[in-house]
Short mmCIF file of C-alpha atoms and ligand atoms in Angstrom, two decimals:
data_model
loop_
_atom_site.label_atom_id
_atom_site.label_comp_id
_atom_site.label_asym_id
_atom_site.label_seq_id
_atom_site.Cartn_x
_atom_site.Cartn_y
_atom_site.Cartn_z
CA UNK O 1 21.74 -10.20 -2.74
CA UNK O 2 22.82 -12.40 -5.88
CA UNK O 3 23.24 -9.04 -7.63
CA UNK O 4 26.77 -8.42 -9.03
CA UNK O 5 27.64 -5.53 -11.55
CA UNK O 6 30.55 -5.73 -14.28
CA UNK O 7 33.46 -3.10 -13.38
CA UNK O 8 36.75 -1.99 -14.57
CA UNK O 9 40.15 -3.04 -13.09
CA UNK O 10 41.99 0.55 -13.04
CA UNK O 11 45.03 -0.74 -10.66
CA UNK O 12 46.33 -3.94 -9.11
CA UNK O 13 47.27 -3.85 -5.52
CA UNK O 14 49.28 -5.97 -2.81
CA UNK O 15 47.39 -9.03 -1.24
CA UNK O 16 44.82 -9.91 -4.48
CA UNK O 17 43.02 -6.61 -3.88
CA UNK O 18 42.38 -4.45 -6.81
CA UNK O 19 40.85 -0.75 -7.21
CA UNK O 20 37.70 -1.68 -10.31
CA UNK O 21 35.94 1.57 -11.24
CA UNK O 22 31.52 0.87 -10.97
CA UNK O 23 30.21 3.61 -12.76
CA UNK O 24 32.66 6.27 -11.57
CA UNK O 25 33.18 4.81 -8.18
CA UNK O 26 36.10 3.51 -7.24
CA UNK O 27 36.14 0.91 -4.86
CA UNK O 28 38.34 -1.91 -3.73
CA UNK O 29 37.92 -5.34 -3.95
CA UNK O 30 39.78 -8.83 -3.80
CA UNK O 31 41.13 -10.65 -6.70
CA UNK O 32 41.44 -14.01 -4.82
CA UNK O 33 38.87 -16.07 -6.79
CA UNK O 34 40.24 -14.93 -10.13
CA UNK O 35 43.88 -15.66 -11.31
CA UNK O 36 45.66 -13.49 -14.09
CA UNK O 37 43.71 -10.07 -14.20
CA UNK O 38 45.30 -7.10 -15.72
CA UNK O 39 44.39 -3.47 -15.59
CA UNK O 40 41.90 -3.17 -18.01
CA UNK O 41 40.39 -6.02 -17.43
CA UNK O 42 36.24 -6.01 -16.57
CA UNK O 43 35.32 -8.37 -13.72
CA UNK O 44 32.04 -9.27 -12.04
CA UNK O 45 32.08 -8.25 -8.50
CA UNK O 46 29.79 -9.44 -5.83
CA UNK O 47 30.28 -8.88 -2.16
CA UNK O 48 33.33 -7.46 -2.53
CA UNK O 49 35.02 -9.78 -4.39
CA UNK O 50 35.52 -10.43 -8.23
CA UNK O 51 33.65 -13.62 -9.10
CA UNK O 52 35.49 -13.78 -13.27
CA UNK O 53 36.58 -12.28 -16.32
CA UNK O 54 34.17 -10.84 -18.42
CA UNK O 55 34.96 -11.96 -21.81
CA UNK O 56 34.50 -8.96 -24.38
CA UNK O 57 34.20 -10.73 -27.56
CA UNK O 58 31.73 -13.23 -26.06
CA UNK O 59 29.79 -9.47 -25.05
CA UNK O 60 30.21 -8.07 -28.43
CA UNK O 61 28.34 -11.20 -30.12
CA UNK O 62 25.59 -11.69 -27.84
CA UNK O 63 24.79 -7.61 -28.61
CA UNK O 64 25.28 -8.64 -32.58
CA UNK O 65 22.67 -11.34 -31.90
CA UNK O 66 20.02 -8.87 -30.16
CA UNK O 67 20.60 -6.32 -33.15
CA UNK O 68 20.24 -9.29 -35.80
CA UNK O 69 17.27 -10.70 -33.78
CA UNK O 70 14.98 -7.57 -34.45
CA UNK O 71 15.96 -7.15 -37.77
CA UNK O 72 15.24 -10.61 -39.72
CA UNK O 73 12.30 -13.16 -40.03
CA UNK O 74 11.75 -16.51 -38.62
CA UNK O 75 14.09 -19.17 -39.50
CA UNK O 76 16.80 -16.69 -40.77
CA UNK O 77 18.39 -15.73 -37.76
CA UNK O 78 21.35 -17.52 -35.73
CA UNK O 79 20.39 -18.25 -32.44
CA UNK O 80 23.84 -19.88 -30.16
CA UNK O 81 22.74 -23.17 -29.91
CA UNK V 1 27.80 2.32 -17.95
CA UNK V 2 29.97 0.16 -19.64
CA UNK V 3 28.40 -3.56 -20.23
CA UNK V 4 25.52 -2.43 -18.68
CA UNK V 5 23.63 0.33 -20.64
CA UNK V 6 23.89 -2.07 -23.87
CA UNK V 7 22.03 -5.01 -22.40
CA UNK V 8 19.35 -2.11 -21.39
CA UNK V 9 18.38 -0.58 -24.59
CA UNK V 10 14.57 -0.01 -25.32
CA UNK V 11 14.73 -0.41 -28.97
CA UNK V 12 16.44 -3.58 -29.29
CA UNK V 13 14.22 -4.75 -26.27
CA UNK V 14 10.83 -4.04 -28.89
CA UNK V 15 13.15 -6.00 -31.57
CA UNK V 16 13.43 -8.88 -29.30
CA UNK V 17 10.00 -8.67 -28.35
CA UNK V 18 8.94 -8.91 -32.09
CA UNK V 19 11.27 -11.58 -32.59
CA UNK V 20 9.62 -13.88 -29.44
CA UNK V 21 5.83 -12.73 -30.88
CA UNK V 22 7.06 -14.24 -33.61
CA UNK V 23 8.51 -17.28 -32.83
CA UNK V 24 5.98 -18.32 -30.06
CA UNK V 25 2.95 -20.49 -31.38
CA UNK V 26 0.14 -19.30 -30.64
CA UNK V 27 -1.79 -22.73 -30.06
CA UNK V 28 0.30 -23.20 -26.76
CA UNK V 29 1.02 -21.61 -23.68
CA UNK V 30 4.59 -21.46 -22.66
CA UNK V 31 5.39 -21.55 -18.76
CA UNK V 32 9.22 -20.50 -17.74
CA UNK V 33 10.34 -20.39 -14.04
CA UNK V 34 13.42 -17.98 -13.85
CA UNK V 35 14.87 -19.30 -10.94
CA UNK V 36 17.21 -16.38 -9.56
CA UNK V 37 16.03 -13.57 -7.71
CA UNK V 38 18.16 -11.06 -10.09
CA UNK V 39 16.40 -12.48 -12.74
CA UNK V 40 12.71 -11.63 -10.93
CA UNK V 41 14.00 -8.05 -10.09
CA UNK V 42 15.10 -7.18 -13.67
CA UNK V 43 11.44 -8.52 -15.54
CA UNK V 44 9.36 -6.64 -12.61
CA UNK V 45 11.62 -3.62 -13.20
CA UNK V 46 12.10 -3.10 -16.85
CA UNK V 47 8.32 -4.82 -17.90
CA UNK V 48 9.99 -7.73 -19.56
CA UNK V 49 6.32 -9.37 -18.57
CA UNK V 50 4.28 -6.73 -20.70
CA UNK V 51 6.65 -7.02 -23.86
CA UNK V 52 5.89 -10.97 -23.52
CA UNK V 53 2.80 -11.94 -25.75
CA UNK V 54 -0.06 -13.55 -23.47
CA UNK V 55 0.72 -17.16 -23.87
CA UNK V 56 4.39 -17.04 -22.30
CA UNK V 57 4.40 -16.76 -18.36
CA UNK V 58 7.20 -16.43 -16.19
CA UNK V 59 7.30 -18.11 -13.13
CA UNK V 60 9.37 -16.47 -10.02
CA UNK V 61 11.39 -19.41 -8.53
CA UNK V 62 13.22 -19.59 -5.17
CA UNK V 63 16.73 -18.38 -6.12
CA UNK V 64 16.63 -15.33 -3.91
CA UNK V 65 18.90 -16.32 -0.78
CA UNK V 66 17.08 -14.69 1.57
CA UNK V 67 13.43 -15.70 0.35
CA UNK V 68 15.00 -18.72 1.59
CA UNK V 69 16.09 -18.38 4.64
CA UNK V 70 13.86 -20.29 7.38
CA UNK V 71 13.02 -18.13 10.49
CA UNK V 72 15.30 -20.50 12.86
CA UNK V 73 18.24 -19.82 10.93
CA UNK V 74 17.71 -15.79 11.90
CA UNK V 75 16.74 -16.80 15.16
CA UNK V 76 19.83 -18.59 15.67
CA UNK V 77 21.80 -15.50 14.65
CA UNK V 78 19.76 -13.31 16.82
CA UNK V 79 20.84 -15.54 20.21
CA UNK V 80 24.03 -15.42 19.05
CA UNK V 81 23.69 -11.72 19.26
CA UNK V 82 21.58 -11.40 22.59
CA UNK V 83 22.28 -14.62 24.26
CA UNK V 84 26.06 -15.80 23.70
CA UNK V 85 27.17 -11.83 23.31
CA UNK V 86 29.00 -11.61 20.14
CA UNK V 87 29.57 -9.23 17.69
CA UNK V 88 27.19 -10.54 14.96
CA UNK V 89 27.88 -9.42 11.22
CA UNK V 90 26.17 -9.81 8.42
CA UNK V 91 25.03 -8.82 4.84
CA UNK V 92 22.40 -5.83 4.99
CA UNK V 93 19.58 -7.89 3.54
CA UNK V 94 19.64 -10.22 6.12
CA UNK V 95 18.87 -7.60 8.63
CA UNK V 96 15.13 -6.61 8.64
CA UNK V 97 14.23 -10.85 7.86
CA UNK V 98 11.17 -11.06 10.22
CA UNK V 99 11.76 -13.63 13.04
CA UNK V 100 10.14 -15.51 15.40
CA UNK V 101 8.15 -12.61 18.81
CA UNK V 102 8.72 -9.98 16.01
CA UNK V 103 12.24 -9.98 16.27
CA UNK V 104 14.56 -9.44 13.48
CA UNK V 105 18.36 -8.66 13.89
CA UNK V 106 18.01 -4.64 13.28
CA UNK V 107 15.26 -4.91 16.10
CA UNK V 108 17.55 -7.02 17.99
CA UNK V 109 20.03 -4.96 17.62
CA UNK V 110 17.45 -1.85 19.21
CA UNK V 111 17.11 -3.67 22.22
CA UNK V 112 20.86 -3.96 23.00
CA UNK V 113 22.67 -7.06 20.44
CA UNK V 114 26.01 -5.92 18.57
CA UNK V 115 24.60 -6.67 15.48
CA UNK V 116 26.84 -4.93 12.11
CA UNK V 117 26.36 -4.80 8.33
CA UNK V 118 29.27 -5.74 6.43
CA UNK V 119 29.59 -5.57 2.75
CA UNK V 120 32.25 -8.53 2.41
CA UNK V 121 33.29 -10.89 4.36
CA UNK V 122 36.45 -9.73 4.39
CA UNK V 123 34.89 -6.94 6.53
CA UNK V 124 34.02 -9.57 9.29
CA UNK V 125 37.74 -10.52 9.33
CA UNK V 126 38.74 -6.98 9.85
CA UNK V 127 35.94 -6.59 12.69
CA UNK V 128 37.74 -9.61 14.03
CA UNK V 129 40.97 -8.26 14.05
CA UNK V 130 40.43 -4.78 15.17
CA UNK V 131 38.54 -6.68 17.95
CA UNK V 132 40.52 -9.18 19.82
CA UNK V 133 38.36 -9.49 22.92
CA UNK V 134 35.14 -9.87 21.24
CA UNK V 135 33.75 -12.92 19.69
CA UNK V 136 32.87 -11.83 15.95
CA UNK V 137 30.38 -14.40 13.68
CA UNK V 138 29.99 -13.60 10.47
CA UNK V 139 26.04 -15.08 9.48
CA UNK V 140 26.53 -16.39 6.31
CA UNK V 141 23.94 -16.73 3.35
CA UNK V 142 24.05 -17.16 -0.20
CA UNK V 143 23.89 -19.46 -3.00
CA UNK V 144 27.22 -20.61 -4.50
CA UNK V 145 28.33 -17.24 -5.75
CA UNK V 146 28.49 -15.64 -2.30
CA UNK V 147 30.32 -19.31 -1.00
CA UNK V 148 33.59 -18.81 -2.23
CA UNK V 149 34.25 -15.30 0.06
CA UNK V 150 33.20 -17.19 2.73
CA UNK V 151 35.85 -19.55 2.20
CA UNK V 152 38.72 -16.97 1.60
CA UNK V 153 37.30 -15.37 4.90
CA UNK V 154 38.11 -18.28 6.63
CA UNK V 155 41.10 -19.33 5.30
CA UNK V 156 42.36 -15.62 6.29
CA UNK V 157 41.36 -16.12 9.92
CA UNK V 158 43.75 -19.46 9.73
CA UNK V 159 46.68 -17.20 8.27
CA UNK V 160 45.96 -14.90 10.80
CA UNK V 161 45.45 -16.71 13.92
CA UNK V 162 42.61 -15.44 14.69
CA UNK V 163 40.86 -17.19 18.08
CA UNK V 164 37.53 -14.91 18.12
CA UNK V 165 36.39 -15.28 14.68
CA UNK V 166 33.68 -18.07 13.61
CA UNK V 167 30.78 -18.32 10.71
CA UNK V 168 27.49 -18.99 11.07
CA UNK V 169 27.00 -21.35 7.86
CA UNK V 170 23.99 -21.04 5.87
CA UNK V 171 24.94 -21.58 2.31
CA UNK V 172 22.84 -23.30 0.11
CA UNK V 173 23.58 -24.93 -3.23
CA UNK V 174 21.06 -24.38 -6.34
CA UNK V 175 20.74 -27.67 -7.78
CA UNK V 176 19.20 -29.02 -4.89
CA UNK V 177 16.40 -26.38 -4.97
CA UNK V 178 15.75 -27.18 -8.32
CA UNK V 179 15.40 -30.80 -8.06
CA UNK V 180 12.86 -30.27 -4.97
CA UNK V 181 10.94 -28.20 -7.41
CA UNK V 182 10.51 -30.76 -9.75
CA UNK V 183 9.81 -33.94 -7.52
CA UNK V 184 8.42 -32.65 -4.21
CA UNK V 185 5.51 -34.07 -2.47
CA UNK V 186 4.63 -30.79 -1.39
CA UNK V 187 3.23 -30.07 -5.48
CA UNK V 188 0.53 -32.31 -3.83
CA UNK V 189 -0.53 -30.20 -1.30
CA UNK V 190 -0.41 -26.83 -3.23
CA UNK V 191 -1.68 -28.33 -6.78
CA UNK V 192 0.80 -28.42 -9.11
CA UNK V 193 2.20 -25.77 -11.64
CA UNK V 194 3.53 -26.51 -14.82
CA UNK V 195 7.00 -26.00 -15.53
CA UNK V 196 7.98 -25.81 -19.85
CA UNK V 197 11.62 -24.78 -19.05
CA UNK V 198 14.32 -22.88 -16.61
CA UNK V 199 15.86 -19.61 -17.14
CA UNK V 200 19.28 -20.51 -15.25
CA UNK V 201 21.07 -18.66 -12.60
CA UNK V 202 23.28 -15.64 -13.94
CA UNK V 203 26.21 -15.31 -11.20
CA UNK V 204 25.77 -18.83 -9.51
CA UNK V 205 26.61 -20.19 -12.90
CA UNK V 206 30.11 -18.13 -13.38
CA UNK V 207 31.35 -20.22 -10.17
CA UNK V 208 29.63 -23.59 -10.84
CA UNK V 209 29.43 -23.45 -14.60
CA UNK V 210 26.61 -24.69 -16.61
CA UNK V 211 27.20 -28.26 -16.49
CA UNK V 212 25.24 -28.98 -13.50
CA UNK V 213 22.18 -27.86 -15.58
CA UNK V 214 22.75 -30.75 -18.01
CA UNK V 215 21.51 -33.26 -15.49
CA UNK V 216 18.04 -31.31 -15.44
CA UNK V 217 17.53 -30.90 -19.26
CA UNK V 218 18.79 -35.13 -19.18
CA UNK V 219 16.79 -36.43 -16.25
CA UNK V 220 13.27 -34.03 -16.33
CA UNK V 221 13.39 -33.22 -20.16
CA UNK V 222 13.32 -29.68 -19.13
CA UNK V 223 15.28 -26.86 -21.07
CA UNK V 224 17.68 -24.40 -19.40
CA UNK V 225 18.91 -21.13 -21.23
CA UNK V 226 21.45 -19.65 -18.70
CA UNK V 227 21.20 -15.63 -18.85
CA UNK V 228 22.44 -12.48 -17.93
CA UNK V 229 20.54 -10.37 -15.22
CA UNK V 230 20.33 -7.49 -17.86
CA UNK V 231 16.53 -6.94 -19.33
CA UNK V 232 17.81 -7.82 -23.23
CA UNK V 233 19.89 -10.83 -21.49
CA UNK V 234 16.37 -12.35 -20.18
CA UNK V 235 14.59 -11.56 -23.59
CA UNK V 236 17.24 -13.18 -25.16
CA UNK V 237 16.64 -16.58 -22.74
CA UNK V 238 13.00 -16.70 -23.42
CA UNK V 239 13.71 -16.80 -27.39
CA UNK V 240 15.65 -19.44 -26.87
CA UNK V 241 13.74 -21.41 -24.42
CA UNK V 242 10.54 -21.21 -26.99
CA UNK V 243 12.80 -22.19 -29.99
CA UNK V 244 13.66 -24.98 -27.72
CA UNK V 245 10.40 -26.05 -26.62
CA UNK V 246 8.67 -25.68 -30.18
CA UNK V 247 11.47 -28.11 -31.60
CA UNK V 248 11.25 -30.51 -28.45
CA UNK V 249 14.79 -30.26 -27.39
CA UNK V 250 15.40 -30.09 -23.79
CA UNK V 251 18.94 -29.01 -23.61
CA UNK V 252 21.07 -26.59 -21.39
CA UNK V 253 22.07 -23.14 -23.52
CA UNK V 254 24.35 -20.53 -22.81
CA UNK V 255 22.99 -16.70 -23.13
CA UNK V 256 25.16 -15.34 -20.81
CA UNK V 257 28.41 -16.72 -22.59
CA UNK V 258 30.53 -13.38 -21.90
CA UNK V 259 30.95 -14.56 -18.16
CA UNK V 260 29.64 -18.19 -18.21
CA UNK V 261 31.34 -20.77 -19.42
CA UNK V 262 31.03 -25.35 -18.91
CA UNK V 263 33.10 -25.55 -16.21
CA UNK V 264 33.03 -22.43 -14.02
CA UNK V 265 35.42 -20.52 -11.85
CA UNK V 266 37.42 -24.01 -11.24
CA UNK V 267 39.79 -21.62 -8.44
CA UNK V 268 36.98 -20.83 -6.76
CA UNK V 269 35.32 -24.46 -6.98
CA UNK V 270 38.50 -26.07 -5.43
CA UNK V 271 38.42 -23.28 -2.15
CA UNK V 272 34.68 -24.33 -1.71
CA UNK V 273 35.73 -27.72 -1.76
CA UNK V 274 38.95 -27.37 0.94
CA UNK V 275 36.27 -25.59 3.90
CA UNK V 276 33.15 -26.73 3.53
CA UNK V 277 31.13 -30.24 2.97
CA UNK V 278 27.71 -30.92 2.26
CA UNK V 279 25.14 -31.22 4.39
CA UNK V 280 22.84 -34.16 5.04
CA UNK V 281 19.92 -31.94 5.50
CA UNK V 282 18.96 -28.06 5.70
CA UNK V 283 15.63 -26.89 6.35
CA UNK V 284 14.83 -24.18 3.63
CA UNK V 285 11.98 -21.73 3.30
CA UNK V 286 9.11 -22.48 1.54
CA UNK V 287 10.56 -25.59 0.38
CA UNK V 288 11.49 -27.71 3.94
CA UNK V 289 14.18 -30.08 4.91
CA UNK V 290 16.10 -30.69 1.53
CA UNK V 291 18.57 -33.18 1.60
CA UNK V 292 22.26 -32.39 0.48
CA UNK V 293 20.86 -28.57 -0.13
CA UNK V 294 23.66 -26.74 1.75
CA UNK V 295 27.10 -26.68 3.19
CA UNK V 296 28.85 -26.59 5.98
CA UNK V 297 32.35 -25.92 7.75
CA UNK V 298 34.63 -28.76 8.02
CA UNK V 299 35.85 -30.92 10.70
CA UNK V 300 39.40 -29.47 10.38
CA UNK V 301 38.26 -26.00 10.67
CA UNK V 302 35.68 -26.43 13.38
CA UNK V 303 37.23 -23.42 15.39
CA UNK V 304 35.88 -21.27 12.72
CA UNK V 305 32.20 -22.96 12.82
CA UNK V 306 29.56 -20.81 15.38
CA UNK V 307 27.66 -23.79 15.43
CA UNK V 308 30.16 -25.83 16.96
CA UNK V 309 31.94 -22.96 19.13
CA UNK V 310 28.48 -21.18 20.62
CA UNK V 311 25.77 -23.81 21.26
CA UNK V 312 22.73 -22.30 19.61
CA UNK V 313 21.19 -25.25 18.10
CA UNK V 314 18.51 -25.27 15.10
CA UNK V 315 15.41 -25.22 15.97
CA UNK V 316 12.76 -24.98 12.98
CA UNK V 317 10.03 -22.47 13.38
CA UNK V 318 6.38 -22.46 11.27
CA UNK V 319 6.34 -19.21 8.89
CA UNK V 320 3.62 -17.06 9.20
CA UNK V 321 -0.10 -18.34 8.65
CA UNK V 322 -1.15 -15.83 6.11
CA UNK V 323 2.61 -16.46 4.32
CA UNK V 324 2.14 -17.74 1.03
CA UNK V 325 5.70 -17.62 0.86
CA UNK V 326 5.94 -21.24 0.59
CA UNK V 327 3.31 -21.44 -2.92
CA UNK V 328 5.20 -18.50 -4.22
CA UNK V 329 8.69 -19.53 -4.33
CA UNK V 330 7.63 -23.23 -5.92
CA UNK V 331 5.92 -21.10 -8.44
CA UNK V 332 2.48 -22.41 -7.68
CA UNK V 333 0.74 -18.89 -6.40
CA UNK V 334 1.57 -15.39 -7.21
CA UNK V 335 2.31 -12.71 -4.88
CA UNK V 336 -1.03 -10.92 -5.24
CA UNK V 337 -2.20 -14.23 -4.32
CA UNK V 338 -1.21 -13.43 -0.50
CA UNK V 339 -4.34 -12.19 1.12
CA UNK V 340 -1.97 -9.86 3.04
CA UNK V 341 -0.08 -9.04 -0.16
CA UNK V 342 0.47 -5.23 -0.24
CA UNK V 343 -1.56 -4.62 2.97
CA UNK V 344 -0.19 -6.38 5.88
CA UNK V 345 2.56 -7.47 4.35
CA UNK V 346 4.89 -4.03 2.66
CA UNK V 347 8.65 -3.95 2.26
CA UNK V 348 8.64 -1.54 5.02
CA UNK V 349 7.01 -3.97 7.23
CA UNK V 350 7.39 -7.48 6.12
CA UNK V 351 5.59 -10.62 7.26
CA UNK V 352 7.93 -12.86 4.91
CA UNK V 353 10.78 -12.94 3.71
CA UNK V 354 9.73 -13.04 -0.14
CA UNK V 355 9.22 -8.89 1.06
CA UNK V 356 12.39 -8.46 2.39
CA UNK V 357 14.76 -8.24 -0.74
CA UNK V 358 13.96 -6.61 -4.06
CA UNK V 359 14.72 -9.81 -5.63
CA UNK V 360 12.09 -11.60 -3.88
CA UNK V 361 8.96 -12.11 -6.02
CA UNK V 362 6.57 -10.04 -3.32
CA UNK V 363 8.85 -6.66 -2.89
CA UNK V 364 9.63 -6.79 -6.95
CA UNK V 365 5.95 -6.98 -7.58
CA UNK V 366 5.09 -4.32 -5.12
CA UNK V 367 7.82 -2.24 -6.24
CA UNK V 368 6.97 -2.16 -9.94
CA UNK V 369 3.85 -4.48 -10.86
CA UNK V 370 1.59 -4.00 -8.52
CA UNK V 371 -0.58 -1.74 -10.35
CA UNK V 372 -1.28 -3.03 -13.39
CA UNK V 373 -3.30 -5.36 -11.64
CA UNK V 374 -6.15 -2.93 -10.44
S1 SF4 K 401 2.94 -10.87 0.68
FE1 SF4 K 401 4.26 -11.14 2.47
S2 SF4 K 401 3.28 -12.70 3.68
FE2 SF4 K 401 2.36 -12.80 1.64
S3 SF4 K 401 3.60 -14.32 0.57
FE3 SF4 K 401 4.53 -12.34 0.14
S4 SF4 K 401 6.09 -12.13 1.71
FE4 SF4 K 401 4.77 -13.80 2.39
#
């Protein structure tokens, strides 16, 4: 029920709707929570509607972190505190 | 899969799982309730539990939606169906809910109720629409991620006009359940179960941020580490939440930073705020009457509310006497604690509602733990 799944905005449309791609599929969905998406863009989307932005930098560290986690010792690594 | 298949991978998952071994003192068991039902689903379906050394347990906590929907609240939708004659729609997981004379609303809808699944509730507006001389309520559940379409629902039937279009309210806010889990008199009757830290909700938190965390790691010293529903995101959570514990902080962390942030979806927040208002009391599963634990439909858009347009009043009903329901969602038993865990009770034929959804702690742990008990 709470599940929601990241997915790709590949066109805007009239009346905050948007076509996202999930996994291949296209679907529509509404943009009216969210203000400012472009194509591009990855969004969550629950129920049919895009809850916010997925922030791709903010992705790319937290995968750095699980690579850097494996790799080092106790007390070396940077955990976000 | 984009975002997805990352957060997923098997060899960083052993890396993390070295890195917790690790970390985690061996002199001390650690207890961590994940409170959201994604959260349950993802550790019962990718092992998380078995990569965990002994010491750490997770906890399953109430944050599935419809773990925690009472049986009244499904009764009142199935009246609405059979009784009053509308055109009842809903989410699918709400549909095979056991309620009370074995009803639920797909068997209601057997024995003659319009009941439909919709997928949004944008869906119910378009029922609605296409059908001006039926009454259409949309049954509403959800924590505060699934709020928020509620509210654009209704603020599309105003735009529209729309006379035959009303919601059954039955959101329910997370805070509240949290709190009841830490201070309820009900720890008394069940014995109580010890609680080091929370892994936080994963969507609830993009709409209401993590601030409202900060009161729990303030008041009841307990950490929170606010993750992704992706295996690596939870692995990540527990790291944190030992680090935390070992070095006595109790503070609220942000794993899932890519889509959470302090404040939330503030849009969002401010819609919530224009259509609904709290609730003095809702009666939840498992957990009872909580006070200020749910929402409903404001005075100003009381056309909209079922309960106000159709009178089917609450009426609370006793879950099953075998359920164990109650124990499992405050974390105090386990599903194979049930005595009709697995036998009685299947996700094919569910007594409670912990069965019902794959998120709830009962249908994960039948789906993919069940075994490695024997
Ligand atoms: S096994 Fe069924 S009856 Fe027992 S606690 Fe779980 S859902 Fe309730």
């Amino acid at each position: 029920m709470c599940l929601a799944i990241p997915a790709q905005v590949v066109e805007l449309r009239d009346g905050d709707m948007a076509l996202v791609d999930l996994a291949g599929v296209k679907k529509e969905i509404s943009l009216a929570l969210v203000d400012g998406v472009v194509v591009g863009d990855y969004v969550i989307v629950h129920v049919g509607y895009a809850l916010n932005r997925l922030d791709p930098d903010e992705a790319e560290k937290t995968l750095k972190l699980f690579a850097e986690m494996g790799e080092l010792g106790p007390g070396e690594d940077p955990t976000l505190h | 899969m984009r975002y997805i298949d990352e957060f997923r991978d098997g060899e960083l998952a052993k890396g993390l799982a070295e890195a917790i071994r690790r970390e985690a003192n061996p002199a001390r068991n650690y207890h961590f309730m994940e409170f959201c039902g994604g959260h349950t689903h993802a550790i019962s379906r990718y092992g998380v539990s078995d990569l965990l050394p002994a010491n750490v347990r997770m906890i399953h906590g109430p944050g599935c939606p419809v773990c925690v929907l009472p049986i009244g609240r499904i009764d009142q939708a199935i009246r609405l169906a059979l009784e009053a004659g509308v055109m009842l729609c809903t989410y699918g997981d709400c549909l095979r809910v056991p309620a009370s004379e074995g009803l639920s609303l797909l068997k209601a809808k057997a024995r003659g109720g319009d009941v439909q699944m919709v997928y949004s509730s944008a869906d119910a507006v378009a029922l609605a629409q296409k059908n001006p001389d039926r009454q259409v309520v949309f049954f509403a559940i959800g924590f505060e991620t699934t709020t928020p379409p509620t509210a654009v629902a209704i603020k599309q039937a105003v735009a529209l006009g729309l006379k035959n279009f009303s919601v059954l309210c039955c959101h329910v806010l997370t805070p509240s359940a949290i709190a009841s889990i830490l201070e309820s008199p009900e720890v008394r009757q069940w014995g109580t179960v010890t609680l080091d830290a929370f892994i936080g909700p994963a969507h609830v938190s993009t709409i209401i941020g993590s601030r409202p965390y900060e009161f729990f790691a303030e008041e009841y010293r307990k950490p929170v580490v606010i993750a992704g529903f992706e295996p690596l995101d939870v692995m990540l959570a527990i790291r944190m939440l030992i680090r935390q514990v070992n070095e006595g902080r109790a503070e609220v962390e942000n794993e899932f930073s890519r889509a959470v942030d302090r404040d939330g979806n503030k849009k969002a927040q401010q819609l919530v705020a224009e259509v609904f208002e709290m609730r003095k009391q809702f009666e939840w599963r498992g957990l009872h009457v909580l006070p200020y634990s749910a929402l409903r439909i404001r005075s100003q858009f009381a056309e909209f509310d079922a309960e106000r347009r159709f009178s089917v009043g609450y009426i609370s009903v006793a879950d099953h006497k075998a359920c164990e329901c109650g124990a499992i969602l405050r974390g105090v038993k386990r599903p194979q604690d049930c005595k009709i865990f697995g036998s009685v009770c299947t996700p094919e034929n569910p007594v409670g509602s912990c069965m019902v959804s794959s998120e709830g702690a009962c249908a994960a742990h039948y789906t993919y733990g069940r075994y490695k008990d024997v």
